[in-house]
Amino acid sequence: MSITQRADGWYDLAQTLDDPVLLVAAEQGLTLWPSWQLLLVGVSGLVVLAGLLKWGWRAYQAWYTKRSLQRLIKRVQLLGSANLTASERSIELRRVALAIYQQQVPLVLADYPWLYDACFSNQPIDPQEFYHQLQKAEFSLKRIADD
């Protein structure tokens, strides 16, 4: 393995590139690691990657749920200031309640009977009470997202 200088002043590296020094070193390095160790390192890397993906997905779901609930709360606030009749307002509030219900927000309906009543009862909905219940639900979602 020698480097020679040509007549034009450039160095001739062709001989050194033909020597399989790097290939031999790589083969020797791989033979020092048994296959079970390589498999263990690969599986460990996949487990770490899966954990990061799962954590990221849960964080995204919590963020998206919180964001959509905040949008619905703003919608309820706008309904309070809109010039609507009581029946129109009740229909719009039912739409908001159904939007929450359909999103399968991590709320236990036994803990939030107002949501079930807002979705499936024929009684009129008080906008102020509905707004306060939504704020309580948002607070509980923040606690769930922080856990």
mmCIF file of C-alpha atoms in Angstrom:
data_model
loop_
_atom_site.group_PDB
_atom_site.id
_atom_site.type_symbol
_atom_site.label_atom_id
_atom_site.label_comp_id
_atom_site.label_asym_id
_atom_site.label_seq_id
_atom_site.Cartn_x
_atom_site.Cartn_y
_atom_site.Cartn_z
ATOM 1 C CA MET A 1 0.000 0.000 0.000
ATOM 2 C CA SER A 2 1.962 2.915 -1.280
ATOM 3 C CA ILE A 3 1.082 6.278 -2.676
ATOM 4 C CA THR A 4 3.116 7.315 -5.688
ATOM 5 C CA GLN A 5 3.382 10.718 -7.297
ATOM 6 C CA ARG A 6 2.757 10.884 -11.020
ATOM 7 C CA ALA A 7 4.608 13.072 -13.495
ATOM 8 C CA ASP A 8 1.795 15.635 -13.582
ATOM 9 C CA GLY A 9 2.127 16.206 -9.826
ATOM 10 C CA TRP A 10 -0.975 14.341 -8.740
ATOM 11 C CA TYR A 11 -0.795 11.405 -6.371
ATOM 12 C CA ASP A 12 -1.850 7.983 -7.556
ATOM 13 C CA LEU A 13 -4.280 6.485 -5.060
ATOM 14 C CA ALA A 14 -5.437 3.636 -7.277
ATOM 15 C CA GLN A 15 -3.256 1.089 -5.547
ATOM 16 C CA THR A 16 -4.499 2.036 -2.092
ATOM 17 C CA LEU A 17 -8.143 1.895 -3.173
ATOM 18 C CA ASP A 18 -7.655 -1.588 -4.543
ATOM 19 C CA ASP A 19 -6.454 -2.882 -1.196
ATOM 20 C CA PRO A 20 -9.362 -4.341 0.752
ATOM 21 C CA VAL A 21 -8.186 -2.830 4.049
ATOM 22 C CA LEU A 22 -11.518 -1.222 4.888
ATOM 23 C CA LEU A 23 -13.466 -4.284 3.867
ATOM 24 C CA VAL A 24 -11.305 -6.514 6.025
ATOM 25 C CA ALA A 25 -11.615 -4.130 8.977
ATOM 26 C CA ALA A 26 -15.391 -4.046 8.610
ATOM 27 C CA GLU A 27 -15.592 -7.817 8.450
ATOM 28 C CA GLN A 28 -13.428 -8.157 11.532
ATOM 29 C CA GLY A 29 -15.543 -5.615 13.390
ATOM 30 C CA LEU A 30 -18.730 -7.473 12.560
ATOM 31 C CA THR A 31 -17.291 -10.792 13.615
ATOM 32 C CA LEU A 32 -16.456 -9.316 17.008
ATOM 33 C CA TRP A 33 -20.189 -8.718 17.572
ATOM 34 C CA PRO A 34 -22.180 -11.934 17.733
ATOM 35 C CA SER A 35 -25.479 -11.884 15.919
ATOM 36 C CA TRP A 36 -27.525 -11.942 19.145
ATOM 37 C CA GLN A 37 -25.914 -8.670 20.244
ATOM 38 C CA LEU A 38 -26.712 -7.022 16.930
ATOM 39 C CA LEU A 39 -30.270 -8.295 17.197
ATOM 40 C CA LEU A 40 -30.536 -6.990 20.768
ATOM 41 C CA VAL A 41 -29.320 -3.535 19.750
ATOM 42 C CA GLY A 42 -31.737 -3.466 16.807
ATOM 43 C CA VAL A 43 -34.728 -4.565 18.869
ATOM 44 C CA SER A 44 -33.852 -2.080 21.614
ATOM 45 C CA GLY A 45 -33.748 0.703 19.053
ATOM 46 C CA LEU A 46 -37.145 -0.327 17.708
ATOM 47 C CA VAL A 47 -38.630 -0.424 21.224
ATOM 48 C CA VAL A 48 -37.328 3.074 21.946
ATOM 49 C CA LEU A 49 -38.695 4.321 18.619
ATOM 50 C CA ALA A 50 -42.089 2.722 19.319
ATOM 51 C CA GLY A 51 -42.173 4.337 22.770
ATOM 52 C CA LEU A 52 -41.404 7.752 21.313
ATOM 53 C CA LEU A 53 -44.081 7.337 18.659
ATOM 54 C CA LYS A 54 -46.658 6.261 21.252
ATOM 55 C CA TRP A 55 -45.797 9.196 23.512
ATOM 56 C CA GLY A 56 -45.964 11.608 20.578
ATOM 57 C CA TRP A 57 -49.333 10.219 19.452
ATOM 58 C CA ARG A 58 -50.804 10.566 22.954
ATOM 59 C CA ALA A 59 -49.489 14.114 23.244
ATOM 60 C CA TYR A 60 -51.003 14.969 19.862
ATOM 61 C CA GLN A 61 -54.362 13.448 20.820
ATOM 62 C CA ALA A 62 -54.448 15.398 24.086
ATOM 63 C CA TRP A 63 -53.516 18.608 22.278
ATOM 64 C CA TYR A 64 -56.116 18.065 19.552
ATOM 65 C CA THR A 65 -58.865 17.242 22.056
ATOM 66 C CA LYS A 66 -58.061 20.325 24.096
ATOM 67 C CA ARG A 67 -57.970 22.502 20.978
ATOM 68 C CA SER A 68 -61.284 21.206 19.657
ATOM 69 C CA LEU A 69 -62.954 21.660 23.042
ATOM 70 C CA GLN A 70 -61.669 25.236 23.182
ATOM 71 C CA ARG A 71 -63.165 25.858 19.743
ATOM 72 C CA LEU A 72 -66.497 24.501 20.926
ATOM 73 C CA ILE A 73 -66.363 26.715 24.016
ATOM 74 C CA LYS A 74 -65.774 29.746 21.779
ATOM 75 C CA ARG A 75 -68.720 28.638 19.672
ATOM 76 C CA VAL A 76 -70.918 28.512 22.783
ATOM 77 C CA GLN A 77 -69.691 31.984 23.764
ATOM 78 C CA LEU A 78 -70.642 33.313 20.339
ATOM 79 C CA LEU A 79 -74.058 31.685 20.632
ATOM 80 C CA GLY A 80 -74.635 33.586 23.851
ATOM 81 C CA SER A 81 -74.179 36.908 22.079
ATOM 82 C CA ALA A 82 -76.024 35.936 18.874
ATOM 83 C CA ASN A 83 -79.565 37.123 18.253
ATOM 84 C CA LEU A 84 -81.272 33.728 18.225
ATOM 85 C CA THR A 85 -84.543 32.491 19.587
ATOM 86 C CA ALA A 86 -84.488 30.050 22.485
ATOM 87 C CA SER A 87 -85.276 27.092 20.239
ATOM 88 C CA GLU A 88 -82.567 28.036 17.714
ATOM 89 C CA ARG A 89 -80.059 28.477 20.508
ATOM 90 C CA SER A 90 -81.071 25.119 21.984
ATOM 91 C CA ILE A 91 -80.600 23.439 18.598
ATOM 92 C CA GLU A 92 -77.148 24.987 18.189
ATOM 93 C CA LEU A 93 -76.153 23.919 21.694
ATOM 94 C CA ARG A 94 -77.316 20.384 20.906
ATOM 95 C CA ARG A 95 -75.073 20.452 17.836
ATOM 96 C CA VAL A 96 -72.137 21.455 20.016
ATOM 97 C CA ALA A 97 -72.976 18.709 22.513
ATOM 98 C CA LEU A 98 -73.196 16.141 19.726
ATOM 99 C CA ALA A 99 -69.860 17.339 18.335
ATOM 100 C CA ILE A 100 -68.282 16.690 21.729
ATOM 101 C CA TYR A 101 -70.035 13.346 22.038
ATOM 102 C CA GLN A 102 -68.986 12.215 18.552
ATOM 103 C CA GLN A 103 -65.351 13.153 19.079
ATOM 104 C CA GLN A 104 -65.208 10.510 21.797
ATOM 105 C CA VAL A 105 -63.520 12.902 24.128
ATOM 106 C CA PRO A 106 -62.046 10.991 27.086
ATOM 107 C CA LEU A 107 -64.975 11.959 29.280
ATOM 108 C CA VAL A 108 -66.890 9.341 31.204
ATOM 109 C CA LEU A 109 -70.535 10.074 30.496
ATOM 110 C CA ALA A 110 -71.547 8.905 33.976
ATOM 111 C CA ASP A 111 -69.444 11.781 35.333
ATOM 112 C CA TYR A 112 -70.975 14.231 32.861
ATOM 113 C CA PRO A 113 -74.738 13.589 32.697
ATOM 114 C CA TRP A 114 -75.263 17.097 31.337
ATOM 115 C CA LEU A 115 -73.590 16.048 28.085
ATOM 116 C CA TYR A 116 -75.854 13.040 27.676
ATOM 117 C CA ASP A 117 -78.912 15.143 28.545
ATOM 118 C CA ALA A 118 -77.850 17.858 26.120
ATOM 119 C CA CYS A 119 -77.491 15.312 23.333
ATOM 120 C CA PHE A 120 -80.511 13.100 23.846
ATOM 121 C CA SER A 121 -83.190 14.922 25.863
ATOM 122 C CA ASN A 122 -85.922 17.221 24.633
ATOM 123 C CA GLN A 123 -85.577 19.701 27.472
ATOM 124 C CA PRO A 124 -84.362 23.216 26.670
ATOM 125 C CA ILE A 125 -80.704 23.908 27.355
ATOM 126 C CA ASP A 126 -79.586 26.863 29.439
ATOM 127 C CA PRO A 127 -76.610 28.418 27.574
ATOM 128 C CA GLN A 128 -74.943 29.727 30.743
ATOM 129 C CA GLU A 129 -75.137 26.348 32.491
ATOM 130 C CA PHE A 130 -73.897 24.587 29.364
ATOM 131 C CA TYR A 131 -70.968 27.002 29.111
ATOM 132 C CA HIS A 132 -69.980 26.418 32.752
ATOM 133 C CA GLN A 133 -70.206 22.651 32.294
ATOM 134 C CA LEU A 134 -67.965 22.908 29.223
ATOM 135 C CA GLN A 135 -65.405 24.880 31.212
ATOM 136 C CA LYS A 136 -65.397 22.173 33.895
ATOM 137 C CA ALA A 137 -64.926 19.534 31.202
ATOM 138 C CA GLU A 138 -62.021 21.523 29.751
ATOM 139 C CA PHE A 139 -60.381 21.644 33.188
ATOM 140 C CA SER A 140 -60.720 17.882 33.595
ATOM 141 C CA LEU A 141 -59.280 17.358 30.112
ATOM 142 C CA LYS A 142 -56.278 19.493 31.042
ATOM 143 C CA ARG A 143 -55.683 17.223 34.035
ATOM 144 C CA ILE A 144 -55.979 14.121 31.822
ATOM 145 C CA ALA A 145 -53.561 15.605 29.268
ATOM 146 C CA ASP A 146 -51.049 16.499 31.986
ATOM 147 C CA ASP A 147 -51.020 12.946 33.399
#
